[in-house]
Amino acid sequence: MNEEQRLQGQQVKEKNPTDKKSEKDYSKYFETVFLPPSLKEAKKRGKEEVAYHNDFKIDEQLRGMGSGKKFYIRTYGCQMNEHDTEVMAGIFMALGYEATDTVEDANVILLNTCAIRENAENKVFGELGHLKHLKQQRPDLLLGVCGCMSQEESVVNKILKTYNHVDMIFGTHNIHRLPEILKDAYMSKEMVVEVWSKEGDVVENLPKVRRGNIKAWVNIMYGCDKFCTYCIVPYTRGKERSRRPEDIIQEVRHLAAQGYQEITLLGQNVNAYGKDFEDMNYGLGDLMDEIRKIDIPRVRFTTSHPRDFDDHLIEVLAKKGNLMDHIHLPVQSGSTDVLKIMARKYTREQFLELVRKIKAAIPDVALTTDIIVGYPNETEEQFEETISLYREVGFESAYTFIYSPREGTPAAKMKDNVPMEVKKERLQRLNAVVNELSAEAMKKYQGQTVPVLVEGESKNNPEILAGYTNKNKLVNFKGPKTAIGKIVNVKITEAKTWSLNGEMIEEHQLAEVE
Ligand code: 5AD
Ligand code: SF4
């Protein structure tokens, strides 16, 4: 295989390394035959235009492959992965498989993995360990690893060496090749590894089986070109590629016609939407402006990068209607110096200015964020700046993380003088502030009547229904099961730190209130 083929991505079949007799044989074999995914190659952004395909087809010969068989997919990580799972489920169904939610029943098990932090990866390795017993009992079971971890060379090497009960490994750019990968795994009984280091094109007509019929994910773009110094995503998900607006709008119209109540537009950095179009000047603001005219009650988007959040988008969001007044805006740190080392390309002041603009246009907006504490060499003062920024913005909630070094990223090479106990203690201090401000935000709901999209029964009590407000606050309340899937009015009777309790107001009662 030449270098060009490698960059294009090639299917590489790996004989089970345990077939080899000695370590020496094995390493020789490993070097010459196996070409692992390469983070270095993944970093090289191709200049060639993205090609859009509408010609995904399942080979007639493979259609009955799954008849009488069941698949199980366990999803780790973000919404992007959840949506990829929906696509893979669609492909499995098209191949004749049935879904199951127990591993014991499954003929094929896939782990759709996340690489964002080390503990996400450890969970997957733990699960692979557990599944070994099942595989020993049922050798005909197919076990696959896909998602972001498959894009990392070190992970693929570790699976080859230590988890050779795995039958297939495929990457985030190879999902549409699932039928062929399955076929190869059945036929060869050798570990099938198919990971393209560089992103593929955009394939439009992949089948999907969505989880639920109330809320839906809609991909608007793939990949990330920001290369924040801590983040593995630009390597595992490839360069930014936007879907064409007409394809997105068609999908949203279709979801509206099917009765979906809420959509969330998805991308690693949705604010960069459209920057890769060479034939037009069209961004997220333009897209949202068209989507708000579609008859679907709620529209959200995630995740935003502050740097690309432009005035046009703010102007469009201020028109409200079905555009929800909740924005998730990851800041990561409140210190300009740390932001610089993170390569976030904005300062504390620029972030605060963006927040000021958003609040001026949408005064009652709810802002939430992501924060990393304990970045290499983060000082106490720099950490305090994060706390003060959090308060100054008045975030209503946050996902908070201790920095986790990711092999191949620039930050992983940085020397770090912050001990783990200090990082943990900072996380606790930050979380105390996050809880305090969340409770404050919740208190404002006390006594108010708010629209809630009812998703189903509460996890802990089937007598209670659960749903979310426009600003994405969880509400538990008593109500009839017929309310599930609808937006109903709920009077809030109790505000807790992370959720609200309430009573459903029937429509006739509401008329009396007005
Ligand atoms: N360590 C800790 N947190 C990280 N995130 C991304 N990479 C890392 C890392 N290496 C967090 C960021 C991002 C969220 C999805 O995960 O806060 O916004
Ligand atoms: Fe990672 Fe988000 Fe930065 Fe992209 S913008 S590199 S996905 S943190």
Coordinates of C-alpha atoms and ligand atoms in Angstrom, one line a residue:
M1 CA 0.0 0.0 0.0
N2 CA 1.4 3.4 -0.9
E3 CA 1.3 6.5 1.1
E4 CA -1.5 8.0 -1.0
Q5 CA -3.7 5.0 -0.5
R6 CA -3.0 5.2 3.2
L7 CA -4.1 8.8 3.3
Q8 CA -7.2 8.0 1.4
G9 CA -7.9 5.3 3.9
Q10 CA -7.7 1.7 3.1
Q11 CA -9.4 -1.3 4.6
V12 CA -6.7 -3.2 6.4
K13 CA -7.3 -6.7 7.7
E14 CA -5.4 -7.7 10.7
K15 CA -4.9 -11.4 11.5
N16 CA -5.6 -12.0 15.1
P17 CA -2.2 -11.2 16.7
T18 CA -2.5 -14.1 19.1
D19 CA -2.2 -16.4 16.0
K20 CA 1.4 -15.3 15.9
K21 CA 3.8 -17.4 17.9
S22 CA 6.2 -15.0 19.4
E23 CA 6.4 -11.3 20.4
K24 CA 9.1 -10.9 17.8
D25 CA 7.0 -12.3 15.0
Y26 CA 4.1 -10.3 16.2
S27 CA 5.8 -6.9 16.2
K28 CA 7.3 -7.5 12.7
Y29 CA 3.9 -8.4 11.4
F30 CA 2.4 -5.4 13.1
E31 CA 4.8 -3.0 11.5
T32 CA 4.7 -4.2 8.0
V33 CA 1.1 -5.3 7.6
F34 CA -1.0 -3.2 9.9
L35 CA -1.4 0.5 9.2
P36 CA -3.0 2.1 12.2
P37 CA -5.0 5.3 12.1
S38 CA -2.7 8.2 12.3
L39 CA -3.4 11.3 14.3
K40 CA -0.6 13.1 12.4
E41 CA -2.3 12.3 9.1
A42 CA -5.7 13.3 10.6
K43 CA -4.3 16.7 11.3
K44 CA -3.5 17.4 7.6
R45 CA -6.6 19.2 6.3
G46 CA -7.3 18.4 2.6
K47 CA -7.8 21.3 0.3
E48 CA -10.0 19.3 -2.0
E49 CA -13.7 20.2 -1.9
V50 CA -16.1 18.0 0.1
A51 CA -18.1 15.7 -2.2
Y52 CA -21.7 15.1 -1.4
H53 CA -23.2 11.7 -2.0
N54 CA -26.8 10.7 -2.3
D55 CA -26.1 7.2 -3.5
F56 CA -25.8 5.1 -0.4
K57 CA -27.2 1.7 -1.3
I58 CA -27.1 -1.6 0.5
D59 CA -25.8 -4.4 -1.8
E60 CA -28.8 -6.7 -2.6
Q61 CA -26.7 -9.7 -1.6
L62 CA -26.2 -8.3 1.9
R63 CA -29.8 -7.4 2.6
G64 CA -30.8 -10.6 4.4
M65 CA -27.5 -10.7 6.4
G66 CA -29.2 -9.9 9.6
S67 CA -32.3 -12.0 9.3
G68 CA -33.0 -13.8 12.6
K69 CA -30.2 -11.8 14.3
K70 CA -30.2 -9.0 16.8
F71 CA -27.9 -6.0 17.3
Y72 CA -27.0 -4.0 20.4
I73 CA -25.2 -0.7 20.4
R74 CA -23.9 1.0 23.5
T75 CA -23.2 4.7 23.1
Y76 CA -20.7 6.7 25.0
G77 CA -20.1 10.5 24.9
C78 CA -21.8 13.3 23.1
Q79 CA -25.0 13.8 21.0
M80 CA -23.0 13.4 17.8
N81 CA -22.3 9.8 18.9
E82 CA -25.9 9.3 19.8
H83 CA -26.9 10.4 16.4
D84 CA -24.3 8.2 14.7
T85 CA -25.8 5.3 16.7
E86 CA -29.2 6.1 15.1
V87 CA -27.6 5.9 11.7
M88 CA -25.9 2.6 12.5
A89 CA -29.2 1.3 13.8
G90 CA -30.8 2.3 10.5
I91 CA -28.2 0.4 8.6
F92 CA -28.6 -2.7 10.8
M93 CA -32.4 -2.6 10.3
A94 CA -31.9 -2.3 6.5
L95 CA -29.8 -5.4 6.7
G96 CA -32.6 -7.3 8.4
Y97 CA -31.3 -7.2 12.0
E98 CA -33.6 -6.5 14.9
A99 CA -32.7 -4.2 17.8
T100 CA -32.3 -5.6 21.3
D101 CA -31.5 -3.8 24.6
T102 CA -29.7 -6.6 26.3
V103 CA -26.2 -7.8 25.4
E104 CA -27.1 -11.4 26.2
D105 CA -29.6 -11.5 23.4
A106 CA -27.4 -9.8 20.8
N107 CA -25.6 -11.4 17.8
V108 CA -23.7 -8.2 17.2
I109 CA -22.5 -5.8 19.9
L110 CA -21.1 -2.4 19.0
L111 CA -19.4 0.0 21.4
N112 CA -19.7 3.5 20.0
T113 CA -16.9 5.1 21.9
C114 CA -15.8 8.6 23.1
A115 CA -12.2 9.8 23.3
I116 CA -12.7 13.2 25.0
R117 CA -11.3 12.3 28.4
E118 CA -9.4 9.4 29.8
N119 CA -12.2 8.2 32.1
A120 CA -14.5 7.9 29.0
E121 CA -11.9 5.6 27.5
N122 CA -11.4 3.6 30.6
K123 CA -15.1 2.8 30.7
V124 CA -14.9 1.2 27.3
F125 CA -11.8 -0.9 28.1
G126 CA -13.7 -2.1 31.3
E127 CA -16.7 -3.0 29.2
L128 CA -14.5 -4.9 26.7
G129 CA -13.1 -6.9 29.6
H130 CA -16.6 -7.8 30.7
L131 CA -17.7 -8.8 27.3
K132 CA -14.9 -11.3 27.0
H133 CA -16.9 -13.9 29.0
L134 CA -19.9 -13.5 26.7
K135 CA -17.7 -13.9 23.7
Q136 CA -16.1 -17.1 25.2
Q137 CA -19.6 -18.5 25.8
R138 CA -20.8 -17.6 22.3
P139 CA -17.9 -17.5 19.9
D140 CA -20.3 -16.6 17.0
L141 CA -21.1 -13.3 18.6
L142 CA -19.6 -10.3 16.7
L143 CA -18.0 -7.6 18.9
G144 CA -17.1 -4.3 17.4
V145 CA -15.5 -1.0 18.5
C146 CA -16.4 2.2 16.6
G147 CA -16.6 5.9 17.3
C148 CA -13.9 8.3 18.4
M149 CA -11.6 5.9 20.2
S150 CA -11.2 3.9 17.0
Q151 CA -9.6 6.9 15.4
E152 CA -6.6 6.8 17.9
E153 CA -3.6 4.8 17.0
S154 CA -2.8 4.0 20.6
V155 CA -6.3 2.6 21.2
V156 CA -6.3 0.5 18.1
N157 CA -2.8 -0.9 19.1
K158 CA -4.1 -1.7 22.6
I159 CA -7.1 -3.5 21.3
L160 CA -5.0 -5.5 18.9
K161 CA -2.6 -6.5 21.7
T162 CA -4.9 -6.9 24.7
Y163 CA -8.5 -7.4 23.5
N164 CA -8.2 -9.8 20.7
H165 CA -11.7 -11.1 21.3
V166 CA -12.8 -7.9 19.4
D167 CA -13.9 -8.8 15.8
M168 CA -14.0 -5.4 14.2
I169 CA -12.8 -1.8 14.7
F170 CA -14.1 1.0 12.4
G171 CA -13.8 4.7 12.6
T172 CA -16.1 7.7 12.5
H173 CA -15.6 8.2 8.8
N174 CA -16.5 4.6 8.0
I175 CA -20.0 4.3 9.3
H176 CA -21.5 4.0 5.8
R177 CA -19.3 1.0 5.3
L178 CA -20.9 -1.0 8.1
P179 CA -22.5 -3.6 5.8
E180 CA -19.2 -4.5 4.2
I181 CA -17.4 -4.4 7.5
L182 CA -19.9 -6.8 9.0
K183 CA -19.6 -9.1 6.0
D184 CA -15.9 -9.2 6.3
A185 CA -16.1 -9.9 10.0
Y186 CA -18.4 -12.8 9.4
M187 CA -16.3 -14.2 6.6
S188 CA -12.8 -13.8 7.8
K189 CA -12.9 -14.5 11.6
E190 CA -9.9 -12.2 11.8
M191 CA -10.0 -8.8 13.3
V192 CA -11.2 -6.4 10.7
V193 CA -9.8 -2.9 11.1
E194 CA -11.1 -0.1 8.9
V195 CA -10.3 3.3 10.0
W196 CA -9.8 6.2 7.6
S197 CA -7.4 8.7 9.1
K198 CA -8.8 11.5 7.0
E199 CA -12.5 12.3 6.8
G200 CA -14.6 11.0 4.0
D201 CA -17.3 12.9 2.1
V202 CA -20.7 13.8 3.3
V203 CA -23.2 10.9 2.6
E204 CA -26.7 12.2 2.7
N205 CA -29.1 9.4 2.4
L206 CA -28.0 7.0 5.1
P207 CA -30.9 5.3 6.8
K208 CA -31.7 6.3 10.5
V209 CA -33.7 4.8 13.2
R210 CA -34.3 7.7 15.7
R211 CA -34.6 7.0 19.4
G212 CA -38.1 8.3 20.2
N213 CA -40.6 10.4 18.2
I214 CA -40.6 13.6 20.2
K215 CA -37.1 15.0 19.9
A216 CA -34.6 14.6 17.0
W217 CA -31.0 15.3 16.3
V218 CA -30.1 16.9 13.0
N219 CA -26.5 17.0 12.0
I220 CA -25.6 20.3 10.3
M221 CA -21.9 19.8 10.1
Y222 CA -19.2 17.4 10.8
G223 CA -15.6 17.8 12.2
C224 CA -13.8 20.7 13.8
D225 CA -10.9 22.9 12.6
K226 CA -10.3 24.8 15.8
F227 CA -7.6 22.7 17.3
C228 CA -8.0 23.8 20.9
T229 CA -4.8 22.5 22.4
Y230 CA -6.4 20.0 24.8
C231 CA -9.0 18.6 22.4
I232 CA -8.8 15.3 20.5
V233 CA -12.0 16.0 18.4
P234 CA -10.3 17.7 15.4
Y235 CA -8.3 14.5 15.0
T236 CA -11.0 12.0 15.5
R237 CA -13.8 13.8 13.6
G238 CA -11.8 15.4 10.8
K239 CA -12.1 18.7 9.1
E240 CA -15.2 20.9 9.1
R241 CA -17.7 19.9 6.5
S242 CA -21.1 21.5 6.4
R243 CA -24.2 19.8 5.0
R244 CA -25.9 21.8 2.3
P245 CA -28.8 23.9 3.7
E246 CA -31.4 22.4 1.3
D247 CA -30.6 18.9 2.7
I248 CA -30.9 20.1 6.3
I249 CA -34.1 22.0 5.6
Q250 CA -35.6 19.0 3.9
E251 CA -34.8 16.8 6.8
V252 CA -36.3 19.3 9.3
R253 CA -39.5 19.6 7.2
H254 CA -39.8 15.9 7.1
L255 CA -39.4 15.7 10.9
A256 CA -42.0 18.4 11.4
A257 CA -44.4 16.5 9.1
Q258 CA -43.8 13.3 11.2
G259 CA -44.9 15.3 14.3
Y260 CA -41.6 15.8 16.1
Q261 CA -41.8 18.6 18.6
E262 CA -38.2 19.5 19.0
I263 CA -35.0 19.4 16.9
T264 CA -31.4 20.0 18.0
L265 CA -29.0 21.1 15.2
L266 CA -25.7 19.3 15.9
G267 CA -22.1 20.0 15.2
Q268 CA -18.8 20.1 17.1
N269 CA -18.7 23.8 16.4
V270 CA -22.0 24.8 14.8
N271 CA -21.0 28.4 14.6
A272 CA -18.5 27.5 11.9
Y273 CA -21.4 26.2 9.8
G274 CA -21.1 27.2 6.1
K275 CA -17.5 28.6 6.4
D276 CA -16.4 25.7 4.1
F277 CA -18.9 26.6 1.3
E278 CA -17.0 27.9 -1.7
D279 CA -20.0 28.9 -3.7
M280 CA -22.0 31.0 -1.2
N281 CA -21.8 33.1 1.8
Y282 CA -24.2 31.3 4.2
G283 CA -23.9 30.8 7.9
L284 CA -25.7 29.5 10.9
G285 CA -27.7 32.7 11.2
D286 CA -29.0 32.2 7.7
L287 CA -29.9 28.6 8.4
M288 CA -31.7 29.4 11.6
D289 CA -33.6 32.1 9.9
E290 CA -35.0 29.6 7.5
I291 CA -35.6 26.9 10.0
R292 CA -37.6 29.2 12.3
K293 CA -40.2 29.4 9.6
I294 CA -40.7 25.7 9.6
D295 CA -43.7 24.5 11.7
I296 CA -41.7 22.6 14.4
P297 CA -42.3 23.9 18.0
R298 CA -38.8 23.9 19.3
V299 CA -35.4 24.4 17.7
R300 CA -32.0 24.2 19.6
F301 CA -28.4 23.9 18.5
T302 CA -25.2 22.7 20.1
T303 CA -22.3 23.2 20.5
S304 CA -21.3 26.8 20.0
H305 CA -17.8 28.3 19.8
P306 CA -17.8 31.9 21.1
R307 CA -15.3 33.0 18.5
D308 CA -17.6 32.3 15.5
F309 CA -20.8 33.5 17.2
D310 CA -21.7 36.4 14.9
D311 CA -24.1 39.4 15.1
H312 CA -26.4 38.0 12.4
L313 CA -27.0 34.8 14.5
I314 CA -27.8 36.9 17.6
E315 CA -30.2 39.0 15.5
V316 CA -32.0 35.9 14.2
L317 CA -32.1 34.3 17.7
A318 CA -33.7 37.4 19.0
K319 CA -36.7 36.8 16.7
K320 CA -37.5 33.9 19.1
G321 CA -40.6 32.0 17.9
N322 CA -39.5 28.4 17.8
L323 CA -35.8 29.3 18.5
M324 CA -35.3 28.5 22.1
D325 CA -33.8 31.2 24.5
H326 CA -31.1 28.9 25.8
I327 CA -27.6 29.0 24.5
H328 CA -24.9 26.6 25.5
L329 CA -21.7 28.6 25.1
P330 CA -18.5 26.8 26.3
V331 CA -16.0 29.3 27.8
Q332 CA -13.5 26.7 29.2
S333 CA -11.7 29.3 31.3
G334 CA -12.1 32.8 32.6
S335 CA -8.4 33.6 32.4
T336 CA -7.1 35.3 29.2
D337 CA -3.7 33.7 29.7
V338 CA -5.2 30.2 30.0
L339 CA -7.5 30.8 27.0
K340 CA -4.4 31.7 25.0
I341 CA -2.6 28.5 25.9
M342 CA -5.8 26.6 25.1
A343 CA -5.8 28.4 21.7
R344 CA -9.4 29.4 22.1
K345 CA -8.7 32.6 20.2
Y346 CA -10.7 34.9 22.4
T347 CA -9.9 36.8 25.6
R348 CA -12.0 37.0 28.8
E349 CA -13.1 40.5 27.8
Q350 CA -14.1 39.4 24.3
F351 CA -16.2 36.6 25.8
L352 CA -17.9 39.1 28.2
E353 CA -18.6 41.4 25.3
L354 CA -20.2 38.6 23.4
V355 CA -22.4 37.8 26.4
R356 CA -23.3 41.5 26.7
K357 CA -24.5 41.5 23.1
I358 CA -26.5 38.3 23.5
K359 CA -28.2 39.6 26.6
A360 CA -28.9 43.0 25.1
A361 CA -30.7 41.2 22.2
I362 CA -32.3 38.4 24.2
P363 CA -32.7 39.8 27.8
D364 CA -34.1 36.6 29.4
V365 CA -31.7 34.2 27.7
A366 CA -30.4 31.3 29.7
L367 CA -26.6 30.7 29.3
T368 CA -24.9 27.5 30.2
T369 CA -21.3 26.5 29.6
D370 CA -18.4 24.0 29.7
I371 CA -15.3 24.6 31.9
I372 CA -12.0 22.8 32.2
V373 CA -10.1 23.2 35.5
G374 CA -6.5 22.3 36.3
Y375 CA -5.1 23.1 32.9
P376 CA -1.3 22.6 32.8
N377 CA 0.2 25.2 35.1
E378 CA -3.1 26.9 35.9
T379 CA -2.4 29.2 38.8
E380 CA -4.8 29.9 41.8
E381 CA -5.4 33.4 40.4
Q382 CA -6.2 32.1 37.0
F383 CA -8.7 29.7 38.5
E384 CA -10.2 32.5 40.5
E385 CA -10.8 34.3 37.3
T386 CA -12.9 31.4 36.0
I387 CA -15.0 31.6 39.2
S388 CA -15.4 35.4 38.8
L389 CA -16.3 35.1 35.1
Y390 CA -18.9 32.4 35.9
R391 CA -20.6 34.7 38.4
E392 CA -20.3 37.8 36.2
V393 CA -22.0 36.0 33.3
G394 CA -24.5 34.4 35.6
F395 CA -24.4 31.0 33.9
E396 CA -27.4 28.9 34.9
S397 CA -25.5 25.6 34.7
A398 CA -22.3 24.0 33.5
Y399 CA -20.5 20.8 32.6
T400 CA -17.2 21.0 34.5
F401 CA -14.2 18.8 33.9
I402 CA -10.7 18.3 35.2
Y403 CA -8.2 18.6 32.3
S404 CA -7.4 15.2 30.9
P405 CA -4.3 14.9 28.7
R406 CA -5.1 13.4 25.3
E407 CA -2.2 11.8 23.5
G408 CA -1.3 13.6 20.2
T409 CA -2.7 17.0 21.3
P410 CA -0.3 19.9 22.0
A411 CA -1.4 20.2 25.7
A412 CA -0.4 16.6 26.4
K413 CA 3.2 17.6 25.8
M414 CA 3.1 20.5 28.3
K415 CA 4.8 20.1 31.6
D416 CA 2.2 20.5 34.4
N417 CA 2.9 21.7 37.9
V418 CA -0.6 21.4 39.3
P419 CA -1.0 18.4 41.6
M420 CA -4.2 16.3 41.1
E421 CA -5.4 17.1 44.6
V422 CA -5.4 20.8 43.7
K423 CA -7.3 20.1 40.5
K424 CA -9.9 18.1 42.4
E425 CA -10.2 20.8 45.0
R426 CA -10.7 23.4 42.3
L427 CA -13.4 21.4 40.6
Q428 CA -15.2 21.1 43.9
R429 CA -15.0 24.8 44.5
L430 CA -16.3 25.5 41.0
N431 CA -19.1 23.0 41.4
A432 CA -20.2 24.7 44.6
V433 CA -20.6 27.9 42.6
V434 CA -22.3 26.1 39.7
N435 CA -24.8 24.6 42.2
E436 CA -25.4 27.9 43.9
L437 CA -26.2 29.7 40.6
S438 CA -28.3 26.8 39.3
A439 CA -30.5 26.9 42.5
E440 CA -30.8 30.7 42.1
A441 CA -31.9 30.3 38.5
M442 CA -34.5 27.6 39.4
K443 CA -35.9 29.8 42.2
K444 CA -37.1 32.3 39.6
Y445 CA -39.6 29.7 38.3
Q446 CA -41.4 29.4 41.6
G447 CA -45.1 30.1 41.1
Q448 CA -44.7 30.7 37.3
T449 CA -46.6 28.8 34.7
V450 CA -44.3 27.5 31.9
P451 CA -44.6 25.4 28.7
V452 CA -43.1 22.0 29.1
L453 CA -42.5 19.4 26.4
V454 CA -43.5 16.2 28.1
E455 CA -41.1 13.4 27.3
G456 CA -42.5 10.5 29.3
E457 CA -42.7 9.1 32.8
S458 CA -40.2 10.2 35.3
K459 CA -37.3 7.7 35.8
N460 CA -38.0 7.2 39.5
N461 CA -41.8 7.3 39.6
P462 CA -44.1 6.2 36.8
E463 CA -46.9 8.3 38.3
I464 CA -45.0 11.4 37.6
L465 CA -44.4 12.9 34.1
A466 CA -41.1 14.6 33.1
G467 CA -40.3 17.2 30.5
Y468 CA -38.3 20.3 29.7
T469 CA -39.0 24.0 29.6
N470 CA -37.9 26.3 26.7
K471 CA -34.7 27.0 28.7
N472 CA -34.1 23.2 29.1
K473 CA -35.0 22.9 32.8
L474 CA -36.2 19.5 33.9
V475 CA -39.8 19.6 35.3
N476 CA -41.5 16.7 37.1
F477 CA -45.3 16.9 37.6
K478 CA -48.5 14.9 37.9
G479 CA -50.4 14.7 34.7
P480 CA -52.3 12.3 32.3
K481 CA -50.2 10.0 30.1
T482 CA -52.0 11.6 27.1
A483 CA -49.8 14.6 27.7
I484 CA -46.7 12.7 26.6
G485 CA -45.3 14.1 23.4
K486 CA -47.2 17.4 23.8
I487 CA -46.2 20.8 25.1
V488 CA -48.4 21.6 28.1
N489 CA -48.5 24.4 30.7
V490 CA -47.2 23.5 34.1
K491 CA -47.4 25.7 37.2
I492 CA -44.1 25.4 39.2
T493 CA -44.7 24.6 42.9
E494 CA -41.2 23.8 44.0
A495 CA -37.7 24.7 42.8
K496 CA -34.8 22.4 43.5
T497 CA -31.1 22.8 42.5
W498 CA -31.4 20.8 39.3
S499 CA -35.1 20.4 38.6
L500 CA -38.5 21.8 39.2
N501 CA -41.7 20.3 40.5
G502 CA -45.1 21.4 39.3
E503 CA -48.8 20.8 38.5
M504 CA -50.2 20.6 35.0
I505 CA -52.7 23.3 34.2
E506 CA -55.4 22.0 31.9
E507 CA -56.2 24.2 28.9
H508 CA -59.6 25.4 30.3
Q509 CA -58.0 26.4 33.6
L510 CA -55.4 28.4 31.7
A511 CA -58.1 30.3 29.9
E512 CA -59.5 31.2 33.3
V513 CA -56.1 32.4 34.5
E514 CA -55.8 34.7 31.4
Ligands
5AD1 N1 -9.9 17.4 29.2 C1 -11.0 17.8 29.9 N2 -12.1 18.2 29.3 C2 -12.1 18.3 28.0 N3 -13.1 18.7 27.1 C3 -12.6 18.5 25.8 N4 -11.4 18.0 25.9 C4 -11.0 17.9 27.2 C5 -9.9 17.4 27.8 N5 -8.8 17.0 27.2 C6 -14.3 19.3 27.5 C7 -14.5 20.7 27.0 C8 -15.5 20.5 25.9 C9 -16.3 19.4 26.4 C10 -17.2 18.7 25.4 O1 -15.4 18.5 27.0 O2 -15.0 21.5 28.1 O3 -16.3 21.7 25.7
SF4_2 FE1 -12.6 20.6 20.6 FE2 -14.7 22.2 20.6 FE3 -12.2 23.2 20.5 FE4 -13.3 21.9 18.4 S1 -14.0 23.8 19.3 S2 -11.2 21.7 19.2 S3 -14.5 20.3 19.4 S4 -13.2 22.0 22.2

